[in-house]
Every structure is written in structure tokens, then in C-alpha cells.
Short mmCIF file of C-alpha atoms and ligand atoms in Angstrom, two decimals:
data_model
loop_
_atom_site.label_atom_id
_atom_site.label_comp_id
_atom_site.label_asym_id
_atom_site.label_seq_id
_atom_site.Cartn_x
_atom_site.Cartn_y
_atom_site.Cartn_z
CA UNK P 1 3.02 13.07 -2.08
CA UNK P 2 1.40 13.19 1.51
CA UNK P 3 -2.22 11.87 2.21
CA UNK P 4 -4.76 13.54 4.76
CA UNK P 5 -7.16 11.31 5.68
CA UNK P 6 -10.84 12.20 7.31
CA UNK P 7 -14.10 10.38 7.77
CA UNK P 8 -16.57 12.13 6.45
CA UNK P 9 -19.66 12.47 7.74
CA UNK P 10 -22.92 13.69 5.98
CA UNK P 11 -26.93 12.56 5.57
CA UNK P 12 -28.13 9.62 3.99
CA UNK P 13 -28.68 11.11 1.08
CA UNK P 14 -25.59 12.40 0.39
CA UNK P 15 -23.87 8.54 0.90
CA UNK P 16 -26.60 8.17 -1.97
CA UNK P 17 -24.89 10.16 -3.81
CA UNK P 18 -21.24 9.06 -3.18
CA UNK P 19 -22.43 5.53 -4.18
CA UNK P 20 -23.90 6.99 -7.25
CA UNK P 21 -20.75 8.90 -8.45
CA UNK P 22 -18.69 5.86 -7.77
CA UNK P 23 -20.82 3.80 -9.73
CA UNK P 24 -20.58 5.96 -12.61
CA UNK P 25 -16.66 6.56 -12.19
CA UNK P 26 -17.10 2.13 -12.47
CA UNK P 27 -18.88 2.84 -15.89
CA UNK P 28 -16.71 5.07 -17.16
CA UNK P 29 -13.55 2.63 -16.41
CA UNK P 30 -15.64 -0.54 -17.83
CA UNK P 31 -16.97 1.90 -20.67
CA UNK P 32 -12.74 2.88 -21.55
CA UNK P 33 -11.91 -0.61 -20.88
CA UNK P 34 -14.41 -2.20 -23.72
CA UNK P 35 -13.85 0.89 -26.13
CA UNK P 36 -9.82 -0.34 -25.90
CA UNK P 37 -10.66 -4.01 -26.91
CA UNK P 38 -13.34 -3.11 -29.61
CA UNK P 39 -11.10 -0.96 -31.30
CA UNK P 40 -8.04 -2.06 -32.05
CA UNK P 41 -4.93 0.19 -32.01
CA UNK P 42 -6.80 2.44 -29.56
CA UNK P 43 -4.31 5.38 -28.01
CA UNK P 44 -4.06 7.35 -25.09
CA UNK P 45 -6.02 10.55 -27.18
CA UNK P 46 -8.36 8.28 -29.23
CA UNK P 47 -9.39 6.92 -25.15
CA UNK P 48 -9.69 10.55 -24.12
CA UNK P 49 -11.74 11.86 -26.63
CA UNK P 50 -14.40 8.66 -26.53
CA UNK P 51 -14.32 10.30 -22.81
CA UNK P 52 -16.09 13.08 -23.60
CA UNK P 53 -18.43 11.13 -26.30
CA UNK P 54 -19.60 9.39 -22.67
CA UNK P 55 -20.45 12.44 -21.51
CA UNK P 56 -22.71 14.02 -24.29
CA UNK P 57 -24.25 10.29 -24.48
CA UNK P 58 -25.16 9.72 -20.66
CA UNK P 59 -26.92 12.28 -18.70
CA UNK P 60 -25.30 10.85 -15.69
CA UNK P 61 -22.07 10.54 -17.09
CA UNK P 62 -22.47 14.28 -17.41
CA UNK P 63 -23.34 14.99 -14.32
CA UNK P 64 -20.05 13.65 -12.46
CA UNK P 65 -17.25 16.42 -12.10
CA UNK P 66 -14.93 16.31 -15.41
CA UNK P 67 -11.80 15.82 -14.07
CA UNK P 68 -13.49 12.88 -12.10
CA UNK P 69 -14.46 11.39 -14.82
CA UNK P 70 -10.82 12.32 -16.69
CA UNK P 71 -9.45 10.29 -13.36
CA UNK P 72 -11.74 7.07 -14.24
CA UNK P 73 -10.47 7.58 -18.41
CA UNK P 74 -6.77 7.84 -16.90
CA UNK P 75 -6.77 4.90 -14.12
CA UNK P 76 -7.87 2.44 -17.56
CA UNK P 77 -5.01 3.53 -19.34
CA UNK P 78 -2.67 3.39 -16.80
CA UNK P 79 -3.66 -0.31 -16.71
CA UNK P 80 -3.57 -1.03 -20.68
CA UNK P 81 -0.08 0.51 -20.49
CA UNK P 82 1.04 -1.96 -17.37
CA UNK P 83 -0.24 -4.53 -19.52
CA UNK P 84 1.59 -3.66 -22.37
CA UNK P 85 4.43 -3.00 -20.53
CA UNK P 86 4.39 -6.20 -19.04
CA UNK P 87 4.08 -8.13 -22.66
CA UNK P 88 7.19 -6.07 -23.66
CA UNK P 89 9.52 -6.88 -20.79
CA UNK P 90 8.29 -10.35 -20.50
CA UNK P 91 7.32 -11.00 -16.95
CA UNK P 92 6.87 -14.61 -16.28
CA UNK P 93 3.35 -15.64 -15.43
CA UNK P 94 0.30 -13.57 -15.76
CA UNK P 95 0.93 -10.46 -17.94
CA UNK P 96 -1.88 -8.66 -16.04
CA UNK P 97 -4.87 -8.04 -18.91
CA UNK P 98 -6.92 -5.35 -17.55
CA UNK P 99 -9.92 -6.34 -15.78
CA UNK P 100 -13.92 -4.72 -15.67
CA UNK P 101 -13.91 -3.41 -12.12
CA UNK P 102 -16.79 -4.76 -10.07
CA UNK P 103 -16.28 -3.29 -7.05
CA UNK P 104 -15.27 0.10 -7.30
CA UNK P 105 -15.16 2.27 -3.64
CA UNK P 106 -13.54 5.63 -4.95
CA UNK P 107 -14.00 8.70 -6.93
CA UNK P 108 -10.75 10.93 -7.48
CA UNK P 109 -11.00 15.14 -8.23
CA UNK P 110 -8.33 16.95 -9.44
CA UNK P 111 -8.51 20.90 -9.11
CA UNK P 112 -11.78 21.23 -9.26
CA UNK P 113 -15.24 19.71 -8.40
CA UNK P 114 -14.53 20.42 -4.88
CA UNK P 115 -14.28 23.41 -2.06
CA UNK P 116 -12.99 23.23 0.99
CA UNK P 117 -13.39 25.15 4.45
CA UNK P 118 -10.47 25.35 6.22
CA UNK P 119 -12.67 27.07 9.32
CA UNK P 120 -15.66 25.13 10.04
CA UNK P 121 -13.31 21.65 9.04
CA UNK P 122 -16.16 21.01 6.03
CA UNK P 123 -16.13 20.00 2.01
CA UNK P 124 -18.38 20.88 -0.47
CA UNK P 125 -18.24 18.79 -3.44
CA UNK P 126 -20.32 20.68 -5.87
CA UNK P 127 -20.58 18.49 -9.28
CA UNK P 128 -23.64 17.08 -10.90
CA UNK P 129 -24.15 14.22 -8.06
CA UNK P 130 -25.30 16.87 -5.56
CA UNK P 131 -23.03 15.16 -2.95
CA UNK P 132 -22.99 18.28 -1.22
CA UNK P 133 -21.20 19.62 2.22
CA UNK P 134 -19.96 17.06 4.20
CA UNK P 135 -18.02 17.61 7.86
CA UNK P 136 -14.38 15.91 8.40
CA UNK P 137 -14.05 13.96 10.67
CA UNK P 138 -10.41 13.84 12.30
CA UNK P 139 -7.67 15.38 14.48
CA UNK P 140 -5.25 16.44 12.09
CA UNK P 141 -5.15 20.30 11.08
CA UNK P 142 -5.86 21.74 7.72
CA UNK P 143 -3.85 25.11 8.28
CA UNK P 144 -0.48 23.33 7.79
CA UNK P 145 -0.61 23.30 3.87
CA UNK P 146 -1.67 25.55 0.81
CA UNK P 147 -4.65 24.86 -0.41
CA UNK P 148 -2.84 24.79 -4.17
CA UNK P 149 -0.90 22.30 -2.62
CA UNK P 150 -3.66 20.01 -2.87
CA UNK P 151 -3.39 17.82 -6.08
CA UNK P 152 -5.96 15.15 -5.52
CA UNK P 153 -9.34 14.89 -3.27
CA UNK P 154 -10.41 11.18 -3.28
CA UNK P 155 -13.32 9.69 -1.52
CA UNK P 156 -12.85 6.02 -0.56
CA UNK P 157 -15.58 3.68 0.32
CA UNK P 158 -15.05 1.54 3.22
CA UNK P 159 -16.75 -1.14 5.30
CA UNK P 160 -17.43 1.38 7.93
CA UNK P 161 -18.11 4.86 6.09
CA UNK P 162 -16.85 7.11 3.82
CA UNK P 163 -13.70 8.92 3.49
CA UNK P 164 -11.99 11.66 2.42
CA UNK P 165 -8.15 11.67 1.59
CA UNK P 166 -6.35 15.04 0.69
CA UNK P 167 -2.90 14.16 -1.75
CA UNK P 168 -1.00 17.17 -0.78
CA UNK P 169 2.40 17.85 -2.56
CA UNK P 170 4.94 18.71 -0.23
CA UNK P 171 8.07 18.03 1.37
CA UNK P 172 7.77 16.13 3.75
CA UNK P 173 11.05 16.64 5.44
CA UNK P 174 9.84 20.33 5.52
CA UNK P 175 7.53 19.96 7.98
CA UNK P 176 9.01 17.66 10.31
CA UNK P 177 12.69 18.12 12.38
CA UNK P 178 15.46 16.01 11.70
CA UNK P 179 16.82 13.69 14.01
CA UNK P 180 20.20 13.72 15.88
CA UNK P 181 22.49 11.18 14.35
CA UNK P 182 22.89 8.22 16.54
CA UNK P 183 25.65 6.12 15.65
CA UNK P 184 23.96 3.30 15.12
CA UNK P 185 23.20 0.94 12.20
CA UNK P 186 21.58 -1.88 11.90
CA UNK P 187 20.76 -5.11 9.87
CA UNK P 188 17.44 -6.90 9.45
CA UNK P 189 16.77 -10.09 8.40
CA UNK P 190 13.36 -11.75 7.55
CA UNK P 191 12.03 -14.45 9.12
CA UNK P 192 9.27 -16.84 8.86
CA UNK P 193 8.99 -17.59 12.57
CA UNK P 194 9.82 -14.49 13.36
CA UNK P 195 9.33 -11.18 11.63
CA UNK P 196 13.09 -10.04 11.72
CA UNK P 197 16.36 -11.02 13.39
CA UNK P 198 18.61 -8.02 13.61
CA UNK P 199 22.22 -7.78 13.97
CA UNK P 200 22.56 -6.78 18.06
CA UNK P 201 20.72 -10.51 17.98
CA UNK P 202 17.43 -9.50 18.94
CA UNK P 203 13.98 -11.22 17.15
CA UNK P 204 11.18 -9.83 16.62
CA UNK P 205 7.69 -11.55 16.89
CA UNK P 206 5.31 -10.98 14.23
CA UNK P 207 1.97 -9.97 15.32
CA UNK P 208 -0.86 -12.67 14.88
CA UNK P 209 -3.33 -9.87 14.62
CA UNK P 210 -5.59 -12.86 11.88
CA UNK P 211 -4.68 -15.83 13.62
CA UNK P 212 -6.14 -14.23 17.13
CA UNK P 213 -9.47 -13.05 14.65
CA UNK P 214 -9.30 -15.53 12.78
CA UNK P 215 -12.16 -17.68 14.73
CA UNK P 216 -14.73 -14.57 15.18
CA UNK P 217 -13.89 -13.91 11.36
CA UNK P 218 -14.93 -17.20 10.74
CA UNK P 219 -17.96 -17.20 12.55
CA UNK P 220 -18.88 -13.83 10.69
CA UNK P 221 -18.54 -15.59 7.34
CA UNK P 222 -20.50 -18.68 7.95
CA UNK P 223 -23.89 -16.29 9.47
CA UNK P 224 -23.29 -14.40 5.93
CA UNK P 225 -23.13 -17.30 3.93
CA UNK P 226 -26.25 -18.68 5.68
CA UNK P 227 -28.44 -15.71 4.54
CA UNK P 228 -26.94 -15.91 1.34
CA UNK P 229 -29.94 -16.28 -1.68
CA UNK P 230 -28.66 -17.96 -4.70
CA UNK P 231 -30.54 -16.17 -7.71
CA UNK P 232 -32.85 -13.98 -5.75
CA UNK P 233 -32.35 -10.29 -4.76
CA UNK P 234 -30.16 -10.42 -1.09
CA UNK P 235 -31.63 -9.71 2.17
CA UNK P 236 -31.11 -6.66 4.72
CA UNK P 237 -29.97 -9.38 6.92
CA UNK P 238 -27.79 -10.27 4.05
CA UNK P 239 -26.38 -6.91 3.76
CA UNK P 240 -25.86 -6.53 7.09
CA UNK P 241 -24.21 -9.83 7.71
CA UNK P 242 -21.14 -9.14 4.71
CA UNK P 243 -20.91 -5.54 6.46
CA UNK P 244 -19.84 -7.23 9.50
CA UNK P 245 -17.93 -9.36 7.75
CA UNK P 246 -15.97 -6.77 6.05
CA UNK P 247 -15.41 -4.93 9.10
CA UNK P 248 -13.94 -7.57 11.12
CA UNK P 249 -10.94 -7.87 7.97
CA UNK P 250 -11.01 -4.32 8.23
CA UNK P 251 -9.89 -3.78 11.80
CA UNK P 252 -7.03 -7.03 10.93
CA UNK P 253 -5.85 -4.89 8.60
CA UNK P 254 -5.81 -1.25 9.89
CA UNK P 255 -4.49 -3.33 12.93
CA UNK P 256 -1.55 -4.23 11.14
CA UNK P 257 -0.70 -1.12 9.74
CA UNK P 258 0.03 0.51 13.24
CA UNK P 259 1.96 -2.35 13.88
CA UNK P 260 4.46 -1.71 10.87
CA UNK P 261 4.54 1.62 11.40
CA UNK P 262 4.98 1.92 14.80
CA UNK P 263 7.80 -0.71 14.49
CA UNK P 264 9.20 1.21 11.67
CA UNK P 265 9.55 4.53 13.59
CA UNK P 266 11.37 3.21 16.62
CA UNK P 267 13.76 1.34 14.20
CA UNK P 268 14.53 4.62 12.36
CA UNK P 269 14.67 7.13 15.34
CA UNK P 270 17.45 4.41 16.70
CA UNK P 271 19.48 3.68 13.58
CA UNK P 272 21.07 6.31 11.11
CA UNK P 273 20.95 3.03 8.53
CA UNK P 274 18.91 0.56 8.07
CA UNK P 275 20.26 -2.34 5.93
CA UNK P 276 17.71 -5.63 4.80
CA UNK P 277 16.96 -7.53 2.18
CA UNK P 278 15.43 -6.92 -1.36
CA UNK P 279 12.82 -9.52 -1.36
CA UNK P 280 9.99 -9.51 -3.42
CA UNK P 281 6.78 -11.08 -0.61
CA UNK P 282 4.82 -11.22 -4.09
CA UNK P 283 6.56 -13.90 -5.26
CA UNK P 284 7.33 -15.35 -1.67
CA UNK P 285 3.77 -16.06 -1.32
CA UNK P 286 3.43 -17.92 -3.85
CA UNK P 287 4.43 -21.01 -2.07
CA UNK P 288 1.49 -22.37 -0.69
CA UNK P 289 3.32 -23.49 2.65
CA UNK P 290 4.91 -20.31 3.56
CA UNK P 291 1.87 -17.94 2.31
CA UNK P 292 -0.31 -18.07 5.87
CA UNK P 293 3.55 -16.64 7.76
CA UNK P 294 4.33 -14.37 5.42
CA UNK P 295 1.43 -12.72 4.94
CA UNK P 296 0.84 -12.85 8.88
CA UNK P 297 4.74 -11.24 9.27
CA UNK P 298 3.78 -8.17 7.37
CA UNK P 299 6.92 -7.96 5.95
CA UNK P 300 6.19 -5.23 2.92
CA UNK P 301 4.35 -3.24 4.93
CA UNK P 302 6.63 -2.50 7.41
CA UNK P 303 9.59 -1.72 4.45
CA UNK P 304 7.41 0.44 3.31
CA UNK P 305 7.10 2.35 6.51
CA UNK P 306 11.04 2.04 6.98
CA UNK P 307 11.39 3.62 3.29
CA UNK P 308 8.40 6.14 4.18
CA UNK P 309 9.71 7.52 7.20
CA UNK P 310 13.88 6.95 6.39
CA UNK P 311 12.91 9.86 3.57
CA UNK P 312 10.84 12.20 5.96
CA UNK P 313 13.92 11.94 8.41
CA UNK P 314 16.37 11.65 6.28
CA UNK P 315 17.48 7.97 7.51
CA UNK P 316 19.83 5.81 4.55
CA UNK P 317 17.73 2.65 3.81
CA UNK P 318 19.33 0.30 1.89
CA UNK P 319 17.79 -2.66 0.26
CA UNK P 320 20.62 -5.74 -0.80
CA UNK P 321 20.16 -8.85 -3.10
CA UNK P 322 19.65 -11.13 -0.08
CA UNK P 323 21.80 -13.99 -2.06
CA UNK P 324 24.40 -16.15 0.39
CA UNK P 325 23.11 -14.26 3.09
CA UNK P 326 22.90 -17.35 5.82
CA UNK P 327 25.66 -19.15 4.17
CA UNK P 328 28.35 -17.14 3.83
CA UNK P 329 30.77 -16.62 6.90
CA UNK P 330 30.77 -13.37 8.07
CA UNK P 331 34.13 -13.83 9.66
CA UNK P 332 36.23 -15.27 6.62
CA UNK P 333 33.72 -15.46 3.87
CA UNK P 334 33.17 -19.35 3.46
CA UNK P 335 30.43 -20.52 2.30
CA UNK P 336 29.04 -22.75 4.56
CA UNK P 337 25.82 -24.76 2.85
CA UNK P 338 22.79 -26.00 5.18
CA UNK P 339 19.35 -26.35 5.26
CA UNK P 340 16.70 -24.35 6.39
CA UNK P 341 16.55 -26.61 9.62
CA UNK P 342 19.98 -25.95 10.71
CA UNK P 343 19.87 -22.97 13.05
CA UNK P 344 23.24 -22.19 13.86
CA UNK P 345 26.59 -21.08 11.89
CA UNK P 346 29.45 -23.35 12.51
CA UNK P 347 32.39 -22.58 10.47
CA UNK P 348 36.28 -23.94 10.14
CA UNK P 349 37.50 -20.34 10.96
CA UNK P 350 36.47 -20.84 14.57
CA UNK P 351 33.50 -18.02 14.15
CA UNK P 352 30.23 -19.51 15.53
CA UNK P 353 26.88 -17.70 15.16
CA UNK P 354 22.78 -17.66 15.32
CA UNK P 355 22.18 -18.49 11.63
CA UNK P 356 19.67 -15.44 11.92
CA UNK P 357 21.97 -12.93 13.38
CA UNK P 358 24.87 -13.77 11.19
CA UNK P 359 22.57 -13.50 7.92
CA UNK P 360 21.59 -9.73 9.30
CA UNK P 361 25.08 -9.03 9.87
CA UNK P 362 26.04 -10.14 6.34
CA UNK P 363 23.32 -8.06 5.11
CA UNK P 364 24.72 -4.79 6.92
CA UNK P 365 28.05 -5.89 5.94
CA UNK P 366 26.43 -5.84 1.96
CA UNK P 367 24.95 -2.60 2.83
CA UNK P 368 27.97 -1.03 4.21
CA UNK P 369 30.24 -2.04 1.54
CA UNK P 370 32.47 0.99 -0.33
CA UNK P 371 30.17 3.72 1.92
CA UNK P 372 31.60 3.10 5.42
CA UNK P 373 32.84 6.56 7.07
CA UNK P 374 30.97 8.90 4.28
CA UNK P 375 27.30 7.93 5.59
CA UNK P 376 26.65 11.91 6.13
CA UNK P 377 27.80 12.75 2.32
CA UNK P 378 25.65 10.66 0.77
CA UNK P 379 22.86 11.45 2.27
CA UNK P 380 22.57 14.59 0.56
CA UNK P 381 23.64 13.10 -2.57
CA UNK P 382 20.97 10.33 -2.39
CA UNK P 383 18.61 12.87 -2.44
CA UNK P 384 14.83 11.46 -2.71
CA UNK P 385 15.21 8.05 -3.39
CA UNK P 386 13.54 5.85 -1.01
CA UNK P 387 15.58 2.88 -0.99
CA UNK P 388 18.74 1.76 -2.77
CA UNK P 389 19.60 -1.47 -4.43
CA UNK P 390 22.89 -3.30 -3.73
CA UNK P 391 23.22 -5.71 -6.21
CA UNK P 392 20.77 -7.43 -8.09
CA UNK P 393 17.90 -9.10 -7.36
CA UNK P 394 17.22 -12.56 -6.80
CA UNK P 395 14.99 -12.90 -4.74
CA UNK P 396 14.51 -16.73 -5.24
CA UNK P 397 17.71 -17.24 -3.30
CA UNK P 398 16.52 -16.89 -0.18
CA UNK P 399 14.04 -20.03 -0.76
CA UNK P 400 16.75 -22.11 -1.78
CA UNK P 401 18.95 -21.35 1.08
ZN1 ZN S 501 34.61 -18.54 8.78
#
């Protein structure tokens, strides 16, 4: 799958509208979501068919696109079944009961509901809600693709506008060339200070993109609490306020993105592999202490650029149980215990290290293991898998090291 993104831009009215559809793609999920728990032993047709009850009950409900409205049906099933799927592995924690949506900001078409001109860069959404034509707003070209290619249109509701993404199916590697093999691998390891340490021993800073908002952020959230009404219809001020607001986390996080995927380019046009760990940040962040870095280091995002763009240029990325890491020698294999405080490997063997640069090391060295000198063989035979597990994971290792 490949997204094409556009703003969209169109009257007032026709936001109107957007909102409108939204909200009834909301009541349809809610609707799904209640008809589930009322009824018990509910399946995937039974949820379906009380679907299309919805729409011979509600005029409105009518009047949104079918396959729209199919979308909403499907998105509450796929949740039921992560629930239940949850229950039936076990997960420890939260099990993840499906929620009533709130604050729904999209509405997804399949095939139809939609029309698109390729010439004049416009889209015509022509169900019920009388959204309308709208003009796309953005540089990339819509000649590149097949318009059966498109499986998906989705408009997303943001802080600043409306948007339009396109979920093409194609290949990606198909439309862009492949890179010259370079020789090169490389190791990352995570840090907390640091976003990564890699194996040449360079570090990485992570960007502080929310600590250098954070005060104006701040600032934007106190003026919108002030015009905050408890029990009485909100102000424009109001409104305007928590649109700010919004925006300012918006730009943090859009800001970020680049970031990772910037990053994530250079380190895969330099490296025909790209070894780091398998750690989950979910469960990372969890630990109240460590949450504010973490989440600041962007860590996921940017392995899911390396993962993204290792398929479209057909890099190896290999994800390894980050256990021992740090402690074990990557000279003789000792393990050599220490805390979190001591920086530097010091072992009997005489091999002496950057505790940072060592641990990426060991983590190419994981990586590496039983493929060394057939790197171009099994990157055929890898095919389309984004990433590939050495080992399993334990991700709670890396705390305790
Ligand atoms: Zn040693």
C-alpha cells in the first residue's frame, strides 16, 4: 500500500458537509459498537446486516456513500476481533475493549462514492452528503498510477483543514530505482540521551522538536483553558483558542516525522544492512522516568521509516532480541555485568570499548550471524517482509541492563 496525500480545498459549505459525513461514519461505529454488546454472540454477518437496518432507519445514515458506511461497520469489527484476540492470547494488562469514538476526523470510500480528475487535479465526491468537487492541493502527480489502482479514498480531518489521502496498491520498488550496493552495514543502538549510537561510533542527537515548543504550547493551553465554560455551550474564542492549540502539537508532530524520515533515508542510501534492536517503545514508555526521552527520541518512527524505505530499495533490515547487548564482550563473548551508569566496556580479554558502540556492534554481530557473504541471495528470497526477527523478543532486557 502507498498513500497520496492532498489538502483539499473547497467552500464552507462543503467542510459542512465533510463534518457531517464524519459524524455519521461516528454513528454508525457507536451504532455497531452498542448492537455488539446488546446482543450477545453477535458475528461478523449478523454486524453487517444490522448495517443496512441503519440505513433504511436513518435518512442520514442513507445518505452517506455505502461502502463508507461498510468502512465505519468494518473498522468496529476489526476492533471486537483485536479484543477478542487479545483475551485469547492473553496479553498482560489492558485487553483493549472497544471504545465509542468521540472524536472521529475521517470518512473512508472504497470503489465508489468518489470521481476523480486526473486533468484539472479535482475530486468529486458524489454521495448523499453533497460534499461535492473539491481541488487538491499538492505537488505530487496523479498520472503515475491507474486509477483501478486506487483501493481507498479517505478524508482526514485535521487541525488545519481537510485532507485527502489516495491508498494506491502498487509496488513500490516499481516505481523507484534501486540503489548501488555500498558495502556497508551498520548497527544501531538506542539511546536515551541520544537517539542511536552506531557501530563506526558515531551518536546521534535526538531532536527536541517538544521541548523547544514546549513553552509556546503551554502558553496556548492555559489561554484555552481560560475561555473554557464549564456546562454552558463554548465560545468562538473558545473554538478558536483549542484550534491553536491543536495546531501548535500538530506542527511537533509533522516536525518529527521529517526528522525520522529524513534520517532514515540517508541511513539506507549508505548501508546495504541495517541491524538494531527489536524493542517494543510501547512498553518502554511505560516507565514514568524514561517516557518524556523516549517519546522525544522518536525511536518507532524512525524504524518505521528504515523498514518503509529498506523495502522500496530493497535494503535488508534486521530487527534482533536486544538481550546482553551492552554486556556481552564483543571480542571474546564475556559477559561483563554493569549498570546503566557505567559508560564504558572494560573486559579481561584486553578489548576496551564505548558501552554504546560495543552494544551496536553486538547487535550487527546478532544480525550478521549464519548470513555473512550471501547478503545479495537473500534479498530476493526475503521477498516483502519488512523486517526480520533474530531471536526472540524480550524486550524487557534492555531495562534491566
Ligand atoms: Zn572480552
Amino acid at each position: 500500500m502507498f498513500i497520496l496525500e492532498y489538502k483539499l480545498k473547497g467552500k464552507q459549505h462543503q467542510y459542512q458537509a465533510i463534518d457531517e459525513a464524519i459524524h455519521t461514519v461516528q454513528f454508525v461505529r457507536n451504532k455497531c459498537l452498542r448492537y455488539w454488546e446488546d446482543n450477545k454472540g453477535v458475528g461478523q454477518k449478523d454486524i453487517y446486516k444490522y448495517t443496512t437496518e441503519l440505513r433504511s432507519e436513518y435518512s442520514f445514515v442513507k445518505e452517506l456513500n455505502s461502502t463508507a458506511c461498510q468502512q465505519a461497520c468494518e473498522r468496529t469489527w476489526t476492533a471486537i476481533l483485536a479484543f477478542y484476540n487479545n483475551c485469547k492470547i492473553n496479553i498482560p494488562g489492558k485487553k483493549g475493549y472497544p471504545k465509542y469514538s468521540k472524536r472521529t476526523h475521517s470518512v473512508e470510500f472504497k470503489k465508489s462514492g468518489w470521481k476523480l480528475n486526473r486533468d484539472a487535479k479535482k475530486i468529486t465526491f458524489t454521495d448523499g452528503k453533497n460534499i461535492g468537487e473539491l481541488k487538491l492541493i499538492g505537488s505530487r502527480d496523479l498520472f503515475y498510477f491507474q486509477e483501478w489502482q486506487i483501493q481507498r479514498v479517505r478524508i482526514v480531518k485535521r487541525a488545519d483543514g481537510y485532507f485527502v489521502q489516495l491508498l494506491l496498491k502498487l509496488d513500490i520498488r516499481d516505481i523507484t530505482p534501486s540503489l548501488e550496493p555500498t558495502r556497508k552495514c551498520v548497527g544501531l543502538d538506542m539511546g536515551l540521551k541520544y537517539l542511536y549510537a552506531d557501530s563506526d561510533n558515531n551518536m546521534v542527537e535526538p531532536p527536541r522538536y517538544y521541548r523547544q515548543a514546549e513553552k509556546r504550547l503551554n502558553k496556548l493551553n492555559r489561554r484555552k483553558s481560560k475561555k473554557f465554560k464549564r456546562g454552558k455551550k463554548q465560545s468562538n474564542n473558545y473554538i478558536k483558542a483549542r484550534r491553536q492549540y491543536a495546531k501548535g502539537h500538530l506542527k511537533v508532530s509533522r516536525q518529527r516525522e521529517e526528522f525520522a524520515k529524513r534520517l532514515a533515508l540517508r541511513l539506507i542510501q549508505s548501508n546495504d544492512l541495517i541491524a538494531y534492536e527489536d524493542l517494543k517503545v510501547k512498553n518502554l514508555v511505560h516507565n514514568k522516568k524514561l517516557a518524556k526521552s523516549i517519546n522525544d527520541a522518536g525511536w518507532s518512527k524512525l524504524r518505521k521509516w528504515i523498514e518503509y524505505f529498506g523495502v522500496k530499495y530493497g535494503r535488508l533490515t534486521i530487527a534482533v532480541n536486544p538481550a546482553y547487548t551492552s554486556q556481552e564482550c564483543f571480542n571474546c563473548g564475556q559477559l561483563i555485568k554493569k549498570s546503566l551508569s557505567v559508560r564504558t566496556h572494560i573486559c579481561s580479554c584486553g578489548y576496551c570499548e564505548d558501552r554504546d558502540t560495543m552494544a551496536a556492534l553486538n547487535i550487527l554481530k546478532k544480525a550478521t550471524i549464519g548470513h555473512i557473504g550471501s547478503w545479495s541471495e537473500d534479498l530476493n528470497a526475503w521477498g516483502d517482509s519488512t523486517s526480520i526477527l533474530v531471536g526472540s523478543n524480550t524486550c524487557q532486557d534492555k531495562l534491566s541492563q
